[in-house]
C-alpha cells in the first residue's frame, strides 16, 4: 500500500507538500457553503435515479488528501456542497450527467483527517462509509481481518514512480539501470511494500534500498545521486515548477513496470455488505465509470473544488491548480486511466489480481500481516456491476 506522499497502512509520515506548507492548522470555521443546485432531478426510476436504492447519503472514503487522482469521487459533488472544515469532509447532492440523482454524497479525505490510518481500518471503524479507495495490495493485507471487495477501478495503473536526476544518470531510463550505477533508492518505511518489492524481485540490491523517505525535497535537492519515490501525476511538475531549489525536470520510471501491478485505489465495499448494497451498486457503479471519463474531458470544476478543499481543510497539504491540471494530462498520457485488460473500462482482471496476490502475500506475511487463508481473486473484486457499454474511446 504505497503512497508517495505518505504511508497508508498505519502510522504517519511527513509529506513533500506538507513540508512546503506554511500552515498546518484548521481555520476553525464550521462550514463553508457553495452555490445553489441548478440541475433537474433524474427521471424517477431511471438509471440515474438513486433515491430508492442507495443510502440517503453515499459516504466515500479516500486514502489521501484531495488531489486530481481522486476526481472520480469529487466530480459527483453538486454545486450545493458544504465543507466541514473541522471533520474534513465535503457533502452535496450527488450529481452526474447533468442531473440530481436524489441522494447526497459525502467525500472524506485520508491522510491527516484519519490520522494516517488505512482506508480499510476506517471503513470498519465507521460503518457509515459505503465505498473506500483501497489499493489491491491493501486489500490483500486486510483480507484476514477487514475484508473488502472492489467494485470499480477508476484508475487502471499506479502513478507511483521512482524518480532521479537525469544529469546524475545520463541516458538511464529504468530503476534497474540507476541501481546498477550505485543509486540509493529512497522509499517509505512503515507499511510501505515498495522497498521489499524492489529488492525481492531483483530490481534493486537490498543494501541500496533506504526506507527513510519522508517527503522532504531537501534531500533529493542536496544529493543528486539518490533516487526516491513519487507520483508521475505530481512530482515532475512540483519539482520543476514549485521547488525553487530544483527547478528542472526529473527522470522517472513507473513502478507498475517493475512489479507493482496493483489496481490503484479501486472503490471497495466491506465484503459482508456487498449484498446489502447490491441494488445501489447496480446503478452507482456505472455512474462511477462514466464520471471518470467525463472528468477527463472537462476537469475544470472538479479541479477547482479539489483546490478549494485543500485550502479550506488547511492540514498542511499543498496542492495547486497547476498540479491538478498537470495531473489530468499525465493520467491520460501515461495510461493511468485506460480500459482494463479485462476489456471493460473500470474493470479488473482476475489474472492480474492473482499476480498481485502472488507478489505481495509473502511480503506481507513476512512482515507479520494476517493474510486470509485460501484467498482467491474473487474475494477481492467483482466486475458484476460494471456497464460494458461504457468506453473510454
mmCIF file of C-alpha atoms in Angstrom:
data_model
loop_
_atom_site.group_PDB
_atom_site.id
_atom_site.type_symbol
_atom_site.label_atom_id
_atom_site.label_comp_id
_atom_site.label_asym_id
_atom_site.label_seq_id
_atom_site.Cartn_x
_atom_site.Cartn_y
_atom_site.Cartn_z
ATOM 1 C CA UNK A 1 0.000 0.000 0.000
ATOM 2 C CA UNK A 2 2.341 2.612 -1.297
ATOM 3 C CA UNK A 3 1.677 6.292 -1.314
ATOM 4 C CA UNK A 4 4.339 8.702 -2.491
ATOM 5 C CA UNK A 5 3.195 11.425 -0.144
ATOM 6 C CA UNK A 6 2.676 9.186 2.896
ATOM 7 C CA UNK A 7 2.315 5.627 4.071
ATOM 8 C CA UNK A 8 -1.266 4.410 4.083
ATOM 9 C CA UNK A 9 -1.178 1.287 6.217
ATOM 10 C CA UNK A 10 -0.750 2.685 9.685
ATOM 11 C CA UNK A 11 1.303 5.321 11.405
ATOM 12 C CA UNK A 12 2.214 8.674 9.953
ATOM 13 C CA UNK A 13 4.808 10.316 7.774
ATOM 14 C CA UNK A 14 5.599 13.847 6.763
ATOM 15 C CA UNK A 15 4.902 14.705 3.143
ATOM 16 C CA UNK A 16 6.539 16.737 0.442
ATOM 17 C CA UNK A 17 3.577 19.032 0.233
ATOM 18 C CA UNK A 18 3.063 19.396 3.956
ATOM 19 C CA UNK A 19 6.703 20.414 4.279
ATOM 20 C CA UNK A 20 6.139 23.089 1.667
ATOM 21 C CA UNK A 21 3.128 24.406 3.572
ATOM 22 C CA UNK A 22 3.192 27.370 5.906
ATOM 23 C CA UNK A 23 0.201 26.342 7.980
ATOM 24 C CA UNK A 24 -0.994 23.009 9.327
ATOM 25 C CA UNK A 25 -3.964 24.078 11.417
ATOM 26 C CA UNK A 26 -7.653 24.342 10.637
ATOM 27 C CA UNK A 27 -9.073 27.795 10.326
ATOM 28 C CA UNK A 28 -11.730 26.785 12.822
ATOM 29 C CA UNK A 29 -14.694 27.680 10.627
ATOM 30 C CA UNK A 30 -17.558 25.224 10.860
ATOM 31 C CA UNK A 31 -18.883 25.064 7.328
ATOM 32 C CA UNK A 32 -18.437 26.854 4.039
ATOM 33 C CA UNK A 33 -21.348 26.763 1.615
ATOM 34 C CA UNK A 34 -21.207 26.983 -2.167
ATOM 35 C CA UNK A 35 -23.951 27.900 -4.650
ATOM 36 C CA UNK A 36 -27.476 26.583 -5.049
ATOM 37 C CA UNK A 37 -28.063 23.443 -7.085
ATOM 38 C CA UNK A 38 -29.400 24.238 -10.538
ATOM 39 C CA UNK A 39 -29.827 20.876 -12.239
ATOM 40 C CA UNK A 40 -33.010 18.871 -12.831
ATOM 41 C CA UNK A 41 -33.879 15.758 -10.886
ATOM 42 C CA UNK A 42 -33.210 12.417 -12.533
ATOM 43 C CA UNK A 43 -36.274 10.828 -14.077
ATOM 44 C CA UNK A 44 -37.972 8.641 -11.485
ATOM 45 C CA UNK A 45 -36.948 5.019 -11.844
ATOM 46 C CA UNK A 46 -34.238 5.792 -14.403
ATOM 47 C CA UNK A 47 -30.667 4.530 -14.297
ATOM 48 C CA UNK A 48 -29.614 7.825 -12.725
ATOM 49 C CA UNK A 49 -32.286 7.844 -10.014
ATOM 50 C CA UNK A 50 -30.636 6.529 -6.845
ATOM 51 C CA UNK A 51 -33.247 7.682 -4.348
ATOM 52 C CA UNK A 52 -34.904 4.328 -3.762
ATOM 53 C CA UNK A 53 -31.826 2.096 -3.866
ATOM 54 C CA UNK A 54 -28.927 3.945 -2.230
ATOM 55 C CA UNK A 55 -28.362 5.407 1.237
ATOM 56 C CA UNK A 56 -29.660 8.956 1.626
ATOM 57 C CA UNK A 57 -26.002 9.987 1.838
ATOM 58 C CA UNK A 58 -23.459 7.881 -0.014
ATOM 59 C CA UNK A 59 -20.269 8.181 2.029
ATOM 60 C CA UNK A 60 -16.970 7.635 0.224
ATOM 61 C CA UNK A 61 -13.547 7.471 1.872
ATOM 62 C CA UNK A 62 -10.360 8.395 0.043
ATOM 63 C CA UNK A 63 -6.861 7.308 1.088
ATOM 64 C CA UNK A 64 -5.167 10.696 0.928
ATOM 65 C CA UNK A 65 -5.713 14.427 0.811
ATOM 66 C CA UNK A 66 -7.744 15.897 -2.090
ATOM 67 C CA UNK A 67 -5.995 15.573 -5.453
ATOM 68 C CA UNK A 68 -6.886 15.057 -9.090
ATOM 69 C CA UNK A 69 -6.381 11.292 -8.933
ATOM 70 C CA UNK A 70 -9.467 11.236 -6.693
ATOM 71 C CA UNK A 71 -11.651 13.186 -9.100
ATOM 72 C CA UNK A 72 -13.838 10.157 -9.740
ATOM 73 C CA UNK A 73 -15.348 10.858 -6.330
ATOM 74 C CA UNK A 74 -15.169 14.638 -6.205
ATOM 75 C CA UNK A 75 -16.764 15.036 -9.644
ATOM 76 C CA UNK A 76 -20.025 13.735 -8.209
ATOM 77 C CA UNK A 77 -20.331 16.533 -5.639
ATOM 78 C CA UNK A 78 -23.035 19.005 -6.669
ATOM 79 C CA UNK A 79 -22.673 22.773 -6.597
ATOM 80 C CA UNK A 80 -24.772 22.971 -3.406
ATOM 81 C CA UNK A 81 -21.920 21.434 -1.420
ATOM 82 C CA UNK A 82 -20.920 22.344 2.104
ATOM 83 C CA UNK A 83 -17.418 21.940 3.509
ATOM 84 C CA UNK A 84 -16.966 20.842 7.094
ATOM 85 C CA UNK A 85 -13.534 22.181 7.957
ATOM 86 C CA UNK A 86 -13.446 20.526 11.373
ATOM 87 C CA UNK A 87 -14.296 16.989 10.245
ATOM 88 C CA UNK A 88 -12.589 17.492 6.863
ATOM 89 C CA UNK A 89 -15.344 16.375 4.519
ATOM 90 C CA UNK A 90 -17.479 17.774 1.717
ATOM 91 C CA UNK A 91 -21.165 16.977 1.263
ATOM 92 C CA UNK A 92 -23.554 17.851 -1.546
ATOM 93 C CA UNK A 93 -26.157 16.462 -3.876
ATOM 94 C CA UNK A 94 -24.832 13.528 -5.887
ATOM 95 C CA UNK A 95 -24.941 14.922 -9.407
ATOM 96 C CA UNK A 96 -23.986 13.087 -12.569
ATOM 97 C CA UNK A 97 -24.503 13.675 -16.274
ATOM 98 C CA UNK A 98 -26.347 16.889 -15.526
ATOM 99 C CA UNK A 99 -28.977 15.544 -13.135
ATOM 100 C CA UNK A 100 -29.564 15.247 -9.399
ATOM 101 C CA UNK A 101 -29.682 11.564 -8.504
ATOM 102 C CA UNK A 102 -31.877 12.141 -5.449
ATOM 103 C CA UNK A 103 -29.247 11.298 -2.837
ATOM 104 C CA UNK A 104 -26.322 13.151 -1.302
ATOM 105 C CA UNK A 105 -22.650 12.286 -1.473
ATOM 106 C CA UNK A 106 -20.062 12.842 1.232
ATOM 107 C CA UNK A 107 -16.389 12.549 0.309
ATOM 108 C CA UNK A 108 -13.872 12.183 3.118
ATOM 109 C CA UNK A 109 -10.134 12.591 2.600
ATOM 110 C CA UNK A 110 -7.491 10.306 4.013
ATOM 111 C CA UNK A 111 -4.171 11.396 5.434
ATOM 112 C CA UNK A 112 -4.396 13.734 8.404
ATOM 113 C CA UNK A 113 -8.190 13.505 8.602
ATOM 114 C CA UNK A 114 -7.993 9.820 9.559
ATOM 115 C CA UNK A 115 -4.681 10.024 11.423
ATOM 116 C CA UNK A 116 -2.905 8.351 8.504
ATOM 117 C CA UNK A 117 -4.721 5.080 9.089
ATOM 118 C CA UNK A 118 -5.605 2.723 6.251
ATOM 119 C CA UNK A 119 -8.927 3.093 4.476
ATOM 120 C CA UNK A 120 -9.952 -0.438 5.416
ATOM 121 C CA UNK A 121 -9.385 0.310 9.092
ATOM 122 C CA UNK A 122 -11.520 3.419 8.773
ATOM 123 C CA UNK A 123 -14.267 1.531 6.933
ATOM 124 C CA UNK A 124 -14.518 -0.976 9.747
ATOM 125 C CA UNK A 125 -14.459 1.712 12.436
ATOM 126 C CA UNK A 126 -17.127 3.827 10.729
ATOM 127 C CA UNK A 127 -19.901 1.751 9.202
ATOM 128 C CA UNK A 128 -21.394 4.839 7.534
ATOM 129 C CA UNK A 129 -18.685 4.567 4.884
ATOM 130 C CA UNK A 130 -20.079 2.731 1.887
ATOM 131 C CA UNK A 131 -17.129 2.882 -0.512
ATOM 132 C CA UNK A 132 -13.428 3.237 0.185
ATOM 133 C CA UNK A 133 -10.404 3.621 -2.089
ATOM 134 C CA UNK A 134 -8.253 0.554 -1.361
ATOM 135 C CA UNK A 135 -5.155 -0.449 -3.331
ATOM 136 C CA UNK A 136 -5.130 -4.113 -4.313
ATOM 137 C CA UNK A 137 -2.149 -4.903 -2.098
ATOM 138 C CA UNK A 138 -4.008 -3.155 0.720
ATOM 139 C CA UNK A 139 -6.989 -5.414 0.147
ATOM 140 C CA UNK A 140 -4.694 -8.447 0.362
ATOM 141 C CA UNK A 141 -3.235 -7.083 3.595
ATOM 142 C CA UNK A 142 -6.637 -6.508 5.176
ATOM 143 C CA UNK A 143 -8.177 -9.757 3.945
ATOM 144 C CA UNK A 144 -7.561 -11.629 7.180
ATOM 145 C CA UNK A 145 -9.408 -9.243 9.477
ATOM 146 C CA UNK A 146 -11.053 -6.457 7.455
ATOM 147 C CA UNK A 147 -12.008 -7.912 4.065
ATOM 148 C CA UNK A 148 -13.155 -5.627 1.272
ATOM 149 C CA UNK A 149 -14.320 -6.265 -2.275
ATOM 150 C CA UNK A 150 -13.532 -3.809 -5.073
ATOM 151 C CA UNK A 151 -16.395 -2.992 -7.447
ATOM 152 C CA UNK A 152 -14.832 -0.486 -9.875
ATOM 153 C CA UNK A 153 -11.305 0.670 -10.718
ATOM 154 C CA UNK A 154 -11.488 4.253 -11.971
ATOM 155 C CA UNK A 155 -7.683 4.274 -12.266
ATOM 156 C CA UNK A 156 -6.045 1.356 -14.021
ATOM 157 C CA UNK A 157 -2.294 1.701 -13.441
ATOM 158 C CA UNK A 158 -0.449 3.054 -10.427
ATOM 159 C CA UNK A 159 1.004 6.547 -10.942
ATOM 160 C CA UNK A 160 3.716 5.723 -8.389
ATOM 161 C CA UNK A 161 7.265 6.208 -9.680
ATOM 162 C CA UNK A 162 10.898 6.100 -8.725
ATOM 163 C CA UNK A 163 12.443 9.400 -9.834
ATOM 164 C CA UNK A 164 16.028 10.592 -10.211
ATOM 165 C CA UNK A 165 18.202 13.416 -11.503
ATOM 166 C CA UNK A 166 18.757 12.824 -15.231
ATOM 167 C CA UNK A 167 22.045 14.727 -15.031
ATOM 168 C CA UNK A 168 23.354 12.278 -12.424
ATOM 169 C CA UNK A 169 22.395 9.239 -14.518
ATOM 170 C CA UNK A 170 22.540 10.401 -18.149
ATOM 171 C CA UNK A 171 20.713 8.131 -20.532
ATOM 172 C CA UNK A 172 19.185 5.978 -17.790
ATOM 173 C CA UNK A 173 15.540 5.074 -18.327
ATOM 174 C CA UNK A 174 14.939 2.402 -15.689
ATOM 175 C CA UNK A 175 15.311 1.894 -11.967
ATOM 176 C CA UNK A 176 17.431 -1.177 -12.642
ATOM 177 C CA UNK A 177 19.918 0.917 -14.627
ATOM 178 C CA UNK A 178 20.417 3.561 -11.956
ATOM 179 C CA UNK A 179 20.638 0.874 -9.267
ATOM 180 C CA UNK A 180 23.382 -0.812 -11.288
ATOM 181 C CA UNK A 181 25.208 2.529 -11.210
ATOM 182 C CA UNK A 182 25.004 2.539 -7.421
ATOM 183 C CA UNK A 183 21.973 4.742 -6.772
ATOM 184 C CA UNK A 184 20.378 4.582 -3.344
ATOM 185 C CA UNK A 185 16.603 4.192 -3.745
ATOM 186 C CA UNK A 186 14.783 6.098 -1.005
ATOM 187 C CA UNK A 187 11.277 4.830 -0.237
ATOM 188 C CA UNK A 188 8.821 4.972 2.636
ATOM 189 C CA UNK A 189 9.231 2.578 5.517
ATOM 190 C CA UNK A 190 6.438 1.631 7.858
ATOM 191 C CA UNK A 191 3.610 -0.018 5.990
ATOM 192 C CA UNK A 192 5.027 0.557 2.500
ATOM 193 C CA UNK A 193 5.699 -2.539 0.411
ATOM 194 C CA UNK A 194 7.779 -0.850 -2.281
ATOM 195 C CA UNK A 195 11.249 -1.421 -0.861
ATOM 196 C CA UNK A 196 10.591 -5.105 -0.240
ATOM 197 C CA UNK A 197 9.190 -5.467 -3.742
ATOM 198 C CA UNK A 198 12.164 -3.831 -5.465
ATOM 199 C CA UNK A 199 14.746 -5.827 -3.533
ATOM 200 C CA UNK A 200 12.756 -9.044 -3.626
ATOM 201 C CA UNK A 201 12.375 -9.106 -7.407
ATOM 202 C CA UNK A 202 15.998 -8.184 -8.036
ATOM 203 C CA UNK A 203 15.414 -4.680 -9.393
ATOM 204 C CA UNK A 204 17.475 -3.076 -6.623
ATOM 205 C CA UNK A 205 20.027 -4.733 -4.295
ATOM 206 C CA UNK A 206 18.681 -4.809 -0.753
ATOM 207 C CA UNK A 207 21.572 -2.745 0.595
ATOM 208 C CA UNK A 208 20.663 0.089 -1.800
ATOM 209 C CA UNK A 209 17.078 0.411 -0.554
ATOM 210 C CA UNK A 210 16.733 3.177 2.023
ATOM 211 C CA UNK A 211 13.312 3.152 3.762
ATOM 212 C CA UNK A 212 13.628 6.665 5.181
ATOM 213 C CA UNK A 213 11.627 8.701 2.671
ATOM 214 C CA UNK A 214 9.632 11.415 4.433
ATOM 215 C CA UNK A 215 8.672 13.708 1.593
ATOM 216 C CA UNK A 216 11.239 16.404 2.340
ATOM 217 C CA UNK A 217 12.588 17.668 -1.006
ATOM 218 C CA UNK A 218 15.820 18.906 0.554
ATOM 219 C CA UNK A 219 17.496 15.504 0.489
ATOM 220 C CA UNK A 220 16.779 14.970 -3.198
ATOM 221 C CA UNK A 221 17.879 18.515 -3.998
ATOM 222 C CA UNK A 222 21.039 18.194 -1.913
ATOM 223 C CA UNK A 223 22.136 14.749 -3.076
ATOM 224 C CA UNK A 224 21.624 14.200 -6.798
ATOM 225 C CA UNK A 225 22.924 10.632 -6.580
ATOM 226 C CA UNK A 226 19.830 9.304 -4.803
ATOM 227 C CA UNK A 227 16.514 8.307 -6.325
ATOM 228 C CA UNK A 228 13.215 8.489 -4.485
ATOM 229 C CA UNK A 229 9.581 7.558 -4.761
ATOM 230 C CA UNK A 230 6.979 9.955 -6.094
ATOM 231 C CA UNK A 231 3.906 10.214 -8.304
ATOM 232 C CA UNK A 232 4.093 10.758 -12.052
ATOM 233 C CA UNK A 233 0.930 12.819 -11.694
ATOM 234 C CA UNK A 234 2.500 15.364 -9.355
ATOM 235 C CA UNK A 235 6.217 15.330 -8.521
ATOM 236 C CA UNK A 236 7.585 16.034 -12.023
ATOM 237 C CA UNK A 237 5.511 19.228 -12.123
ATOM 238 C CA UNK A 238 6.148 20.154 -8.496
ATOM 239 C CA UNK A 239 9.921 19.742 -8.636
ATOM 240 C CA UNK A 240 10.249 21.673 -11.880
ATOM 241 C CA UNK A 241 7.790 24.453 -11.059
ATOM 242 C CA UNK A 242 7.278 24.676 -7.300
ATOM 243 C CA UNK A 243 10.509 23.518 -5.647
ATOM 244 C CA UNK A 244 12.620 26.575 -6.372
ATOM 245 C CA UNK A 245 15.860 24.926 -5.274
ATOM 246 C CA UNK A 246 15.413 22.308 -8.013
ATOM 247 C CA UNK A 247 13.569 23.963 -10.899
ATOM 248 C CA UNK A 248 14.291 21.429 -13.635
ATOM 249 C CA UNK A 249 12.884 18.156 -14.974
ATOM 250 C CA UNK A 250 13.283 14.823 -13.226
ATOM 251 C CA UNK A 251 13.542 11.397 -14.820
ATOM 252 C CA UNK A 252 11.401 8.523 -13.595
ATOM 253 C CA UNK A 253 10.028 5.063 -14.183
ATOM 254 C CA UNK A 254 6.546 3.913 -13.254
ATOM 255 C CA UNK A 255 6.728 1.210 -10.613
ATOM 256 C CA UNK A 256 3.973 -0.640 -12.456
ATOM 257 C CA UNK A 257 6.766 -1.519 -14.895
ATOM 258 C CA UNK A 258 8.871 -3.158 -12.169
ATOM 259 C CA UNK A 259 6.303 -5.362 -10.468
ATOM 260 C CA UNK A 260 3.902 -3.006 -8.672
ATOM 261 C CA UNK A 261 0.952 -4.129 -10.780
ATOM 262 C CA UNK A 262 -1.797 -3.313 -8.299
ATOM 263 C CA UNK A 263 -5.011 -1.541 -9.175
ATOM 264 C CA UNK A 264 -4.613 1.861 -7.505
ATOM 265 C CA UNK A 265 -7.481 2.904 -5.271
ATOM 266 C CA UNK A 266 -10.331 0.841 -6.728
ATOM 267 C CA UNK A 267 -13.537 1.575 -4.856
ATOM 268 C CA UNK A 268 -14.452 -1.209 -2.473
ATOM 269 C CA UNK A 269 -17.173 -2.155 -0.014
ATOM 270 C CA UNK A 270 -16.904 -4.246 3.116
ATOM 271 C CA UNK A 271 -17.253 -7.771 1.762
ATOM 272 C CA UNK A 272 -20.056 -8.681 4.152
ATOM 273 C CA UNK A 273 -22.062 -5.654 2.966
ATOM 274 C CA UNK A 274 -21.938 -6.438 -0.734
ATOM 275 C CA UNK A 275 -25.417 -7.955 -0.841
ATOM 276 C CA UNK A 276 -26.937 -5.140 1.206
ATOM 277 C CA UNK A 277 -25.556 -2.571 -1.218
ATOM 278 C CA UNK A 278 -26.274 -4.591 -4.364
ATOM 279 C CA UNK A 279 -29.344 -2.573 -5.520
ATOM 280 C CA UNK A 280 -27.377 0.640 -5.104
ATOM 281 C CA UNK A 281 -24.213 -0.677 -6.743
ATOM 282 C CA UNK A 282 -26.142 -1.820 -9.804
ATOM 283 C CA UNK A 283 -26.866 1.832 -10.568
ATOM 284 C CA UNK A 284 -23.966 3.588 -8.866
ATOM 285 C CA UNK A 285 -21.059 1.657 -10.385
ATOM 286 C CA UNK A 286 -21.919 2.601 -13.999
ATOM 287 C CA UNK A 287 -22.183 6.199 -12.808
ATOM 288 C CA UNK A 288 -18.684 5.902 -11.333
ATOM 289 C CA UNK A 289 -17.387 4.552 -14.639
ATOM 290 C CA UNK A 290 -18.884 7.412 -16.647
ATOM 291 C CA UNK A 291 -17.883 10.057 -14.124
ATOM 292 C CA UNK A 292 -14.189 9.273 -14.545
ATOM 293 C CA UNK A 293 -14.477 9.616 -18.312
ATOM 294 C CA UNK A 294 -16.455 12.846 -18.077
ATOM 295 C CA UNK A 295 -13.891 14.333 -15.703
ATOM 296 C CA UNK A 296 -11.021 13.818 -18.121
ATOM 297 C CA UNK A 297 -12.891 15.687 -20.851
ATOM 298 C CA UNK A 298 -13.992 18.551 -18.574
ATOM 299 C CA UNK A 299 -11.927 18.713 -15.368
ATOM 300 C CA UNK A 300 -12.091 22.407 -14.509
ATOM 301 C CA UNK A 301 -14.959 22.498 -11.999
ATOM 302 C CA UNK A 302 -13.752 19.419 -10.151
ATOM 303 C CA UNK A 303 -10.162 20.643 -10.014
ATOM 304 C CA UNK A 304 -11.391 23.960 -8.631
ATOM 305 C CA UNK A 305 -13.276 22.086 -5.903
ATOM 306 C CA UNK A 306 -10.219 19.977 -5.076
ATOM 307 C CA UNK A 307 -8.009 23.052 -4.733
ATOM 308 C CA UNK A 308 -10.674 24.775 -2.619
ATOM 309 C CA UNK A 309 -10.927 21.766 -0.299
ATOM 310 C CA UNK A 310 -7.169 21.696 0.186
ATOM 311 C CA UNK A 311 -7.232 25.363 1.159
ATOM 312 C CA UNK A 312 -10.247 25.036 3.456
ATOM 313 C CA UNK A 313 -9.076 21.854 5.199
ATOM 314 C CA UNK A 314 -5.720 23.507 5.934
ATOM 315 C CA UNK A 315 -3.996 20.319 7.051
ATOM 316 C CA UNK A 316 -0.596 21.317 5.712
ATOM 317 C CA UNK A 317 -1.172 19.592 2.388
ATOM 318 C CA UNK A 318 -0.394 21.921 -0.515
ATOM 319 C CA UNK A 319 -1.950 21.303 -3.922
ATOM 320 C CA UNK A 320 -2.017 23.943 -6.624
ATOM 321 C CA UNK A 321 -4.167 24.449 -9.683
ATOM 322 C CA UNK A 322 -1.051 23.815 -11.744
ATOM 323 C CA UNK A 323 -0.538 20.368 -10.228
ATOM 324 C CA UNK A 324 -4.197 19.481 -10.752
ATOM 325 C CA UNK A 325 -4.102 20.478 -14.408
ATOM 326 C CA UNK A 326 -0.825 18.619 -14.945
ATOM 327 C CA UNK A 327 -2.261 15.517 -13.305
ATOM 328 C CA UNK A 328 -5.228 15.352 -15.682
ATOM 329 C CA UNK A 329 -2.938 15.257 -18.692
ATOM 330 C CA UNK A 330 -0.474 12.846 -17.077
ATOM 331 C CA UNK A 331 -3.231 10.370 -16.228
ATOM 332 C CA UNK A 332 -4.129 10.226 -19.912
ATOM 333 C CA UNK A 333 -0.633 10.356 -21.398
ATOM 334 C CA UNK A 334 0.733 7.610 -19.133
ATOM 335 C CA UNK A 335 -2.270 5.293 -19.263
ATOM 336 C CA UNK A 336 -3.072 5.735 -15.585
ATOM 337 C CA UNK A 337 -6.676 5.856 -16.779
ATOM 338 C CA UNK A 338 -7.285 3.324 -19.529
ATOM 339 C CA UNK A 339 -9.506 0.426 -20.478
ATOM 340 C CA UNK A 340 -8.550 -2.649 -18.473
ATOM 341 C CA UNK A 341 -7.118 -5.829 -19.956
ATOM 342 C CA UNK A 342 -10.412 -7.451 -18.965
ATOM 343 C CA UNK A 343 -11.859 -5.391 -21.819
ATOM 344 C CA UNK A 344 -14.000 -3.245 -19.521
ATOM 345 C CA UNK A 345 -13.424 0.363 -18.540
ATOM 346 C CA UNK A 346 -13.329 0.319 -14.743
ATOM 347 C CA UNK A 347 -12.934 -3.438 -14.725
ATOM 348 C CA UNK A 348 -10.339 -5.650 -13.081
ATOM 349 C CA UNK A 349 -8.548 -8.689 -14.500
ATOM 350 C CA UNK A 350 -8.540 -11.894 -12.462
ATOM 351 C CA UNK A 351 -5.061 -12.881 -13.667
ATOM 352 C CA UNK A 352 -3.663 -9.516 -12.617
ATOM 353 C CA UNK A 353 -5.283 -9.766 -9.194
ATOM 354 C CA UNK A 354 -3.732 -13.221 -8.819
ATOM 355 C CA UNK A 355 -0.343 -11.775 -9.767
ATOM 356 C CA UNK A 356 -0.691 -9.120 -7.067
ATOM 357 C CA UNK A 357 -1.600 -11.808 -4.541
ATOM 358 C CA UNK A 358 1.376 -13.939 -5.560
ATOM 359 C CA UNK A 359 3.720 -10.948 -5.315
ATOM 360 C CA UNK A 360 2.567 -9.392 -2.078
ATOM 361 C CA UNK A 361 1.296 -12.258 0.074
ATOM 362 C CA UNK A 362 4.831 -13.428 1.004
ATOM 363 C CA UNK A 363 5.963 -9.820 1.548
ATOM 364 C CA UNK A 364 3.011 -9.113 3.812
ATOM 365 C CA UNK A 365 3.254 -12.382 5.727
ATOM 366 C CA UNK A 366 6.974 -11.807 6.295
ATOM 367 C CA UNK A 367 6.065 -8.513 7.964
ATOM 368 C CA UNK A 368 3.529 -10.219 10.238
ATOM 369 C CA UNK A 369 0.367 -9.305 8.333
ATOM 370 C CA UNK A 370 -2.523 -11.753 8.652
ATOM 371 C CA UNK A 371 -3.491 -12.559 5.057
ATOM 372 C CA UNK A 372 -6.644 -14.652 4.764
ATOM 373 C CA UNK A 373 -6.152 -18.370 4.277
ATOM 374 C CA UNK A 374 -7.145 -19.721 0.854
ATOM 375 C CA UNK A 375 -7.576 -16.204 -0.540
ATOM 376 C CA UNK A 376 -8.687 -16.160 -4.184
ATOM 377 C CA UNK A 377 -9.061 -13.221 -6.599
ATOM 378 C CA UNK A 378 -12.849 -13.300 -6.475
ATOM 379 C CA UNK A 379 -12.619 -12.470 -2.768
ATOM 380 C CA UNK A 380 -11.023 -9.141 -3.669
ATOM 381 C CA UNK A 381 -13.016 -7.888 -6.654
ATOM 382 C CA UNK A 382 -16.114 -8.237 -8.790
ATOM 383 C CA UNK A 383 -16.915 -6.856 -12.238
ATOM 384 C CA UNK A 384 -20.587 -7.774 -11.987
ATOM 385 C CA UNK A 385 -21.885 -4.223 -11.553
ATOM 386 C CA UNK A 386 -19.981 -2.703 -14.477
ATOM 387 C CA UNK A 387 -21.668 -1.480 -17.641
ATOM 388 C CA UNK A 388 -19.646 -2.943 -20.511
ATOM 389 C CA UNK A 389 -21.092 -0.403 -22.949
ATOM 390 C CA UNK A 390 -19.238 2.461 -21.225
ATOM 391 C CA UNK A 391 -15.957 3.003 -23.030
ATOM 392 C CA UNK A 392 -13.110 5.477 -22.807
ATOM 393 C CA UNK A 393 -12.783 5.986 -26.557
#
